[in-house]
Structures are given as C-alpha cells and as structure tokens.
Short mmCIF file of C-alpha atoms and ligand atoms in Angstrom, two decimals:
data_model
loop_
_atom_site.label_atom_id
_atom_site.label_comp_id
_atom_site.label_asym_id
_atom_site.label_seq_id
_atom_site.Cartn_x
_atom_site.Cartn_y
_atom_site.Cartn_z
CA UNK A 1 -49.12 -5.78 -3.10
CA UNK A 2 -51.04 -4.06 -0.34
CA UNK A 3 -54.73 -3.39 -0.85
CA UNK A 4 -56.06 0.08 -1.56
CA UNK A 5 -59.30 0.77 0.25
CA UNK A 6 -62.00 3.40 0.49
CA UNK A 7 -64.11 2.91 3.61
CA UNK A 8 -67.23 4.89 4.45
CA UNK A 9 -67.91 5.53 8.13
CA UNK A 10 -71.58 6.44 8.32
CA UNK A 11 -71.36 7.16 12.06
CA UNK A 12 -74.84 7.59 13.65
CA UNK A 13 -76.52 8.59 10.39
CA UNK A 14 -79.29 7.14 8.19
CA UNK A 15 -82.21 4.97 9.15
CA UNK A 16 -82.27 1.43 7.77
CA UNK A 17 -84.28 2.35 4.66
CA UNK A 18 -82.00 5.26 3.72
CA UNK A 19 -78.95 3.15 4.51
CA UNK A 20 -80.13 0.44 2.13
CA UNK A 21 -80.69 3.05 -0.62
CA UNK A 22 -77.18 4.40 -0.12
CA UNK A 23 -75.63 0.92 -0.13
CA UNK A 24 -77.61 -0.01 -3.27
CA UNK A 25 -76.37 3.06 -5.14
CA UNK A 26 -72.76 2.25 -4.29
CA UNK A 27 -73.28 -1.40 -5.15
CA UNK A 28 -74.79 -0.47 -8.55
CA UNK A 29 -71.71 1.58 -9.32
CA UNK A 30 -69.32 -1.13 -8.07
CA UNK A 31 -70.97 -3.87 -10.13
CA UNK A 32 -69.72 -2.18 -13.33
CA UNK A 33 -66.42 -0.92 -12.01
CA UNK A 34 -63.09 -2.74 -12.16
CA UNK A 35 -61.79 -2.74 -8.61
CA UNK A 36 -58.60 -4.79 -9.29
CA UNK A 37 -56.55 -4.54 -6.09
CA UNK A 38 -59.04 -2.15 -4.53
CA UNK A 39 -61.71 -2.65 -1.94
CA UNK A 40 -64.80 -0.75 -0.82
CA UNK A 41 -65.94 -1.00 2.79
CA UNK A 42 -69.20 0.39 4.19
CA UNK A 43 -69.52 0.91 7.95
CA UNK A 44 -73.19 1.53 8.79
CA UNK A 45 -74.66 1.55 12.31
CA UNK A 46 -75.12 -1.83 14.06
CA UNK A 47 -78.86 -1.93 13.30
CA UNK A 48 -78.20 -1.90 9.54
CA UNK A 49 -75.42 -4.49 9.33
CA UNK A 50 -77.25 -7.63 8.21
CA UNK A 51 -79.56 -5.68 5.86
CA UNK A 52 -76.61 -4.00 4.15
CA UNK A 53 -74.71 -7.30 3.92
CA UNK A 54 -77.66 -8.69 1.93
CA UNK A 55 -77.73 -5.69 -0.41
CA UNK A 56 -74.13 -5.71 -1.58
CA UNK A 57 -72.01 -8.00 -3.73
CA UNK A 58 -69.43 -9.43 -1.30
CA UNK A 59 -66.88 -9.67 -4.12
CA UNK A 60 -67.05 -5.89 -4.48
CA UNK A 61 -68.08 -4.45 -1.13
CA UNK A 62 -67.34 -5.48 2.44
CA UNK A 63 -69.26 -4.37 5.48
CA UNK A 64 -67.80 -3.10 8.76
CA UNK A 65 -69.11 -2.27 12.20
CA UNK A 66 -68.05 0.94 13.90
CA UNK A 67 -67.35 -0.48 17.36
CA UNK A 68 -67.82 -3.54 19.55
CA UNK A 69 -67.82 -4.49 23.22
CA UNK A 70 -64.55 -5.03 25.04
CA UNK A 71 -65.94 -8.32 26.43
CA UNK A 72 -66.78 -11.59 24.70
CA UNK A 73 -70.37 -12.00 25.99
CA UNK A 74 -72.58 -11.83 29.06
CA UNK A 75 -74.29 -9.30 31.30
CA UNK A 76 -73.33 -6.08 29.51
CA UNK A 77 -76.73 -4.58 28.68
CA UNK A 78 -76.74 -2.56 25.50
CA UNK A 79 -73.38 -3.80 24.23
CA UNK A 80 -72.76 -5.62 20.93
CA UNK A 81 -70.12 -8.35 20.78
CA UNK A 82 -67.59 -9.11 18.05
CA UNK A 83 -69.17 -12.54 17.62
CA UNK A 84 -72.58 -10.94 16.97
CA UNK A 85 -71.06 -8.61 14.42
CA UNK A 86 -69.30 -11.42 12.58
CA UNK A 87 -72.54 -13.42 12.53
CA UNK A 88 -74.22 -10.47 10.73
CA UNK A 89 -71.86 -11.03 7.78
CA UNK A 90 -69.57 -8.07 8.50
CA UNK A 91 -65.85 -8.75 8.12
CA UNK A 92 -64.29 -5.48 9.26
CA UNK A 93 -64.61 -3.24 12.28
CA UNK A 94 -63.49 0.27 13.08
CA UNK A 95 -61.68 0.35 16.42
CA UNK A 96 -60.34 3.41 18.22
CA UNK A 97 -62.12 6.10 16.22
CA UNK A 98 -61.38 9.47 17.83
CA UNK A 99 -65.09 9.94 18.61
CA UNK A 100 -64.97 6.73 20.66
CA UNK A 101 -61.81 7.90 22.38
CA UNK A 102 -63.26 11.39 23.03
CA UNK A 103 -66.91 10.73 23.97
CA UNK A 104 -66.73 7.20 25.37
CA UNK A 105 -63.40 7.33 27.18
CA UNK A 106 -61.85 4.53 25.19
CA UNK A 107 -58.15 4.41 25.91
CA UNK A 108 -55.39 2.39 24.38
CA UNK A 109 -55.59 -0.55 26.82
CA UNK A 110 -59.34 -1.01 26.20
CA UNK A 111 -58.81 -0.67 22.48
CA UNK A 112 -56.19 -3.41 22.56
CA UNK A 113 -58.72 -5.67 24.32
CA UNK A 114 -61.23 -4.93 21.57
CA UNK A 115 -58.67 -5.59 18.83
CA UNK A 116 -57.85 -9.02 20.29
CA UNK A 117 -61.53 -9.97 20.63
CA UNK A 118 -62.21 -8.88 17.04
CA UNK A 119 -59.36 -10.95 15.66
CA UNK A 120 -60.46 -13.96 17.71
CA UNK A 121 -63.85 -13.57 16.01
CA UNK A 122 -62.41 -13.25 12.49
CA UNK A 123 -63.05 -9.50 12.17
CA UNK A 124 -60.34 -7.33 10.62
CA UNK A 125 -59.79 -4.18 12.71
CA UNK A 126 -59.46 -0.80 11.03
CA UNK A 127 -57.43 0.70 13.87
CA UNK A 128 -57.62 4.50 14.06
CA UNK A 129 -54.92 6.78 15.38
CA UNK A 130 -54.75 10.55 15.33
CA UNK A 131 -53.50 13.58 17.22
CA UNK A 132 -55.45 16.54 18.61
CA UNK A 133 -54.94 20.05 17.25
CA UNK A 134 -52.91 21.08 20.32
CA UNK A 135 -50.67 18.05 19.84
CA UNK A 136 -50.12 18.94 16.19
CA UNK A 137 -49.38 22.57 17.04
CA UNK A 138 -46.94 21.66 19.79
CA UNK A 139 -45.10 19.24 17.49
CA UNK A 140 -46.02 16.23 19.61
CA UNK A 141 -47.85 14.39 16.84
CA UNK A 142 -45.26 11.72 16.06
CA UNK A 143 -44.93 10.82 19.72
CA UNK A 144 -48.74 10.67 20.19
CA UNK A 145 -49.24 8.37 17.22
CA UNK A 146 -46.37 6.13 18.30
CA UNK A 147 -47.94 5.70 21.74
CA UNK A 148 -51.37 4.91 20.28
CA UNK A 149 -49.83 2.24 18.07
CA UNK A 150 -47.53 0.75 20.71
CA UNK A 151 -50.24 0.54 23.37
CA UNK A 152 -53.23 -0.11 21.15
CA UNK A 153 -52.01 -2.61 18.58
CA UNK A 154 -48.31 -3.46 18.65
CA UNK A 155 -48.97 -6.11 21.32
CA UNK A 156 -50.24 -8.36 18.51
CA UNK A 157 -48.07 -11.08 17.06
CA UNK A 158 -47.06 -10.78 13.39
CA UNK A 159 -49.74 -13.12 12.10
CA UNK A 160 -52.53 -11.13 13.70
CA UNK A 161 -51.00 -7.75 12.89
CA UNK A 162 -51.05 -8.82 9.23
CA UNK A 163 -54.88 -8.78 9.41
CA UNK A 164 -55.08 -5.16 10.55
CA UNK A 165 -55.67 -1.94 8.61
CA UNK A 166 -54.40 1.32 10.10
CA UNK A 167 -56.26 4.61 9.64
CA UNK A 168 -54.45 7.86 10.36
CA UNK A 169 -57.13 10.40 11.23
CA UNK A 170 -55.85 13.69 12.65
CA UNK A 171 -58.60 14.72 15.06
CA UNK A 172 -58.41 18.35 13.94
CA UNK A 173 -59.37 17.24 10.43
CA UNK A 174 -62.37 15.05 11.29
CA UNK A 175 -65.66 16.66 10.33
CA UNK A 176 -64.04 20.10 10.29
CA UNK A 177 -63.54 20.58 6.56
CA UNK A 178 -59.85 21.08 7.38
CA UNK A 179 -57.89 18.36 5.60
CA UNK A 180 -54.28 17.44 6.28
CA UNK A 181 -52.18 18.50 3.32
CA UNK A 182 -50.92 15.63 1.18
CA UNK A 183 -47.45 16.36 2.57
CA UNK A 184 -48.67 16.19 6.18
CA UNK A 185 -50.55 12.94 5.47
CA UNK A 186 -47.59 11.38 3.66
CA UNK A 187 -45.22 12.42 6.46
CA UNK A 188 -47.30 10.64 9.07
CA UNK A 189 -48.07 7.59 6.93
CA UNK A 190 -44.37 7.14 6.17
CA UNK A 191 -43.60 7.41 9.88
CA UNK A 192 -46.30 4.83 10.74
CA UNK A 193 -44.90 2.44 8.13
CA UNK A 194 -41.42 2.92 9.59
CA UNK A 195 -42.71 2.04 13.08
CA UNK A 196 -44.45 -1.05 11.69
CA UNK A 197 -41.24 -2.03 9.93
CA UNK A 198 -39.20 -1.68 13.13
CA UNK A 199 -41.69 -3.82 15.03
CA UNK A 200 -42.78 -6.42 12.45
CA UNK A 201 -40.25 -6.18 9.63
CA UNK A 202 -40.24 -4.56 6.24
CA UNK A 203 -42.38 -7.18 4.47
CA UNK A 204 -45.31 -6.75 6.83
CA UNK A 205 -44.85 -2.95 6.80
CA UNK A 206 -45.05 -2.89 3.02
CA UNK A 207 -48.17 -5.08 3.06
CA UNK A 208 -50.06 -2.97 5.63
CA UNK A 209 -52.80 -0.74 4.27
CA UNK A 210 -52.71 2.71 5.88
CA UNK A 211 -55.76 4.88 5.22
CA UNK A 212 -56.07 8.62 5.63
CA UNK A 213 -59.18 10.07 7.27
CA UNK A 214 -60.25 13.64 7.97
CA UNK A 215 -62.48 15.70 5.67
CA UNK A 216 -61.52 13.58 2.69
CA UNK A 217 -63.80 14.45 -0.24
CA UNK A 218 -64.17 14.20 -3.99
CA UNK A 219 -62.05 17.33 -4.42
CA UNK A 220 -59.01 16.33 -2.39
CA UNK A 221 -58.99 12.51 -2.55
CA UNK A 222 -56.89 12.16 -5.70
CA UNK A 223 -53.99 14.20 -4.38
CA UNK A 224 -54.09 12.47 -0.99
CA UNK A 225 -54.27 8.97 -2.49
CA UNK A 226 -51.39 9.79 -4.86
CA UNK A 227 -48.99 9.89 -1.90
CA UNK A 228 -46.82 6.75 -1.83
CA UNK A 229 -47.80 5.70 1.70
CA UNK A 230 -51.48 6.69 1.54
CA UNK A 231 -53.43 3.58 0.55
CA UNK A 232 -56.90 5.08 0.44
CA UNK A 233 -59.28 6.76 2.82
CA UNK A 234 -61.61 6.39 5.76
CA UNK A 235 -64.37 8.80 4.86
CA UNK A 236 -67.03 10.20 7.17
CA UNK A 237 -69.35 12.98 5.94
CA UNK A 238 -68.63 12.48 2.25
CA UNK A 239 -69.54 8.78 2.46
CA UNK A 240 -73.19 9.69 3.07
CA UNK A 241 -73.63 11.05 -0.46
CA UNK A 242 -73.48 8.21 -2.97
CA UNK A 243 -72.18 10.38 -5.83
CA UNK A 244 -69.42 11.94 -3.82
CA UNK A 245 -68.37 8.62 -2.29
CA UNK A 246 -68.23 7.10 -5.77
CA UNK A 247 -65.96 9.95 -6.94
CA UNK A 248 -63.67 9.21 -3.98
CA UNK A 249 -63.54 5.52 -4.97
CA UNK A 250 -62.63 6.55 -8.52
CA UNK A 251 -59.75 8.61 -7.09
CA UNK A 252 -58.03 5.44 -5.83
C1 PEP B 301 -64.28 9.83 10.16
O1 PEP B 301 -65.19 10.00 10.95
O2 PEP B 301 -63.63 8.78 10.17
C2 PEP B 301 -63.98 10.93 9.24
C3 PEP B 301 -62.86 10.90 8.60
O3 PEP B 301 -64.93 11.93 9.15
P1 PEP B 301 -64.95 13.11 8.06
O4 PEP B 301 -64.59 12.50 6.74
O5 PEP B 301 -66.35 13.62 8.10
O6 PEP B 301 -63.93 14.10 8.50
#
C-alpha cells in the first residue's frame, strides 16, 4: 500500500531557533499520534537540517532539504551537495519546486541531473510538477505535466523510480490562497498515475505517492486528501504554523 504523506516546505522562513520550536511542537504531537501508513516530512532551510534531525523522532518524522547542487562536489562556491545533505541525517529532498524553476532557471534537464545525484546519495526526491495559470487556462496542463515528468524523471529505471515521490503543485495555487478544487487535483493525479503506469507498469504506479501542493490548509485538506489518487500534501505557508500543520496531518 502506498504511503500517505504530509510534507511541510518551510521555504526561506524561520531562523534556527524558531525552526527548532516548530519542529518540537510537531514532534510532540506526533509522539502521541498513530501514524500507521502515514509519514510526516519537514523541509527546513539547509542551515537547520542537522539541528532539526536531532529534534525529531525518526520513526515519526523525516527531514528533507529543499534543493541541492546539480554536481557531486568541487569548486561550486555557495552550493550544497546531495552527499552533504544526506550526511546531515535528511532522507528526502524537494526537487523541481516551481520557485526553483521560476527564479533560478532550473529546467527539466538540470532537474533530472539533480534527481540522479540525489538517488546516488540515498536521498528520496519529492519531484514537483505544475502548470502556470496561462497553461491551465489554455487547456495545456496535461501536456505540460507530461513533459515535466518525461524530461525530469522518467529517464530513471524502475528501481530508482520506485524511490520517488511526485508532488503536483499547480503554480497558480502556490502561495496564492487559490486551491485547485478536489476534482481538478484528482483529475491531474489520476492522469499522472496513468502516465506512470504506461511507463513503469501498474504495480509501480499504484505504489507511487502523489502529493498535492498549492494553498493546502486545515480547511481544505480533508476534501483534497479524500480523492482516490491524492496521497497527501506538500504544504508551504500552512506548514509554518504548528497547529494548522497538525490539523492537516490529522486530515490524512
Ligand atoms: C509549496 O511551496 O510547495 C506550497 C504548496 O506553498 P503554499 O502551500 O504556500 O501554496
């Protein structure tokens, strides 16, 4: 049975002290909560990774980075490698977030490089795909998502693809307060699962966790997560408030 996950993407928010407080509050909740087939992931900034890893119970909460370098190591001043991230105790990594695509010119070929380096370093990629508002309005969204998947991740063999989580995050819904309707989310998730099935077979498709992201909050999470192909959420803004994030976890 595929895992259900709620992942919090803290983006460039919190200092280390506030990040630790936030992680502690979520860990306190998780320690008394039956997670069964569910998983919580926290994705703080790089600077917080090893501190947050020490704060949380690894049986309940995993830690993720939000990005990594497209190279293994060497003279790339300011970059952080997948190996460094894994050595911090993080086991997941967000790759291809729309803010990376938009502000840092990360395109599918670079993202595929990153995915391969992450897997080589035992990090599980949370690979993000999503269409722009204009692409949604001009009915190009299925074709855009297909291209992001084909170029960004479908070059993996089956064994490695089995280690990946997909996050569908329509760009028009990220940080805008405008959520995809449960029907829109389900329509895209079902399509993504169909593409995975065509490429890797039905067993792998049914085992792949596909998260929804885009203004997911305590008020809309339950309805979104109730969709048959929505396996949880990648949450931005609402993951910065412990109480709200906890409500989202309870909606799984
Ligand atoms: C995100 O950044 O992945 C995200 C979904 O942000 P928000 O929840 O704030 O829309």
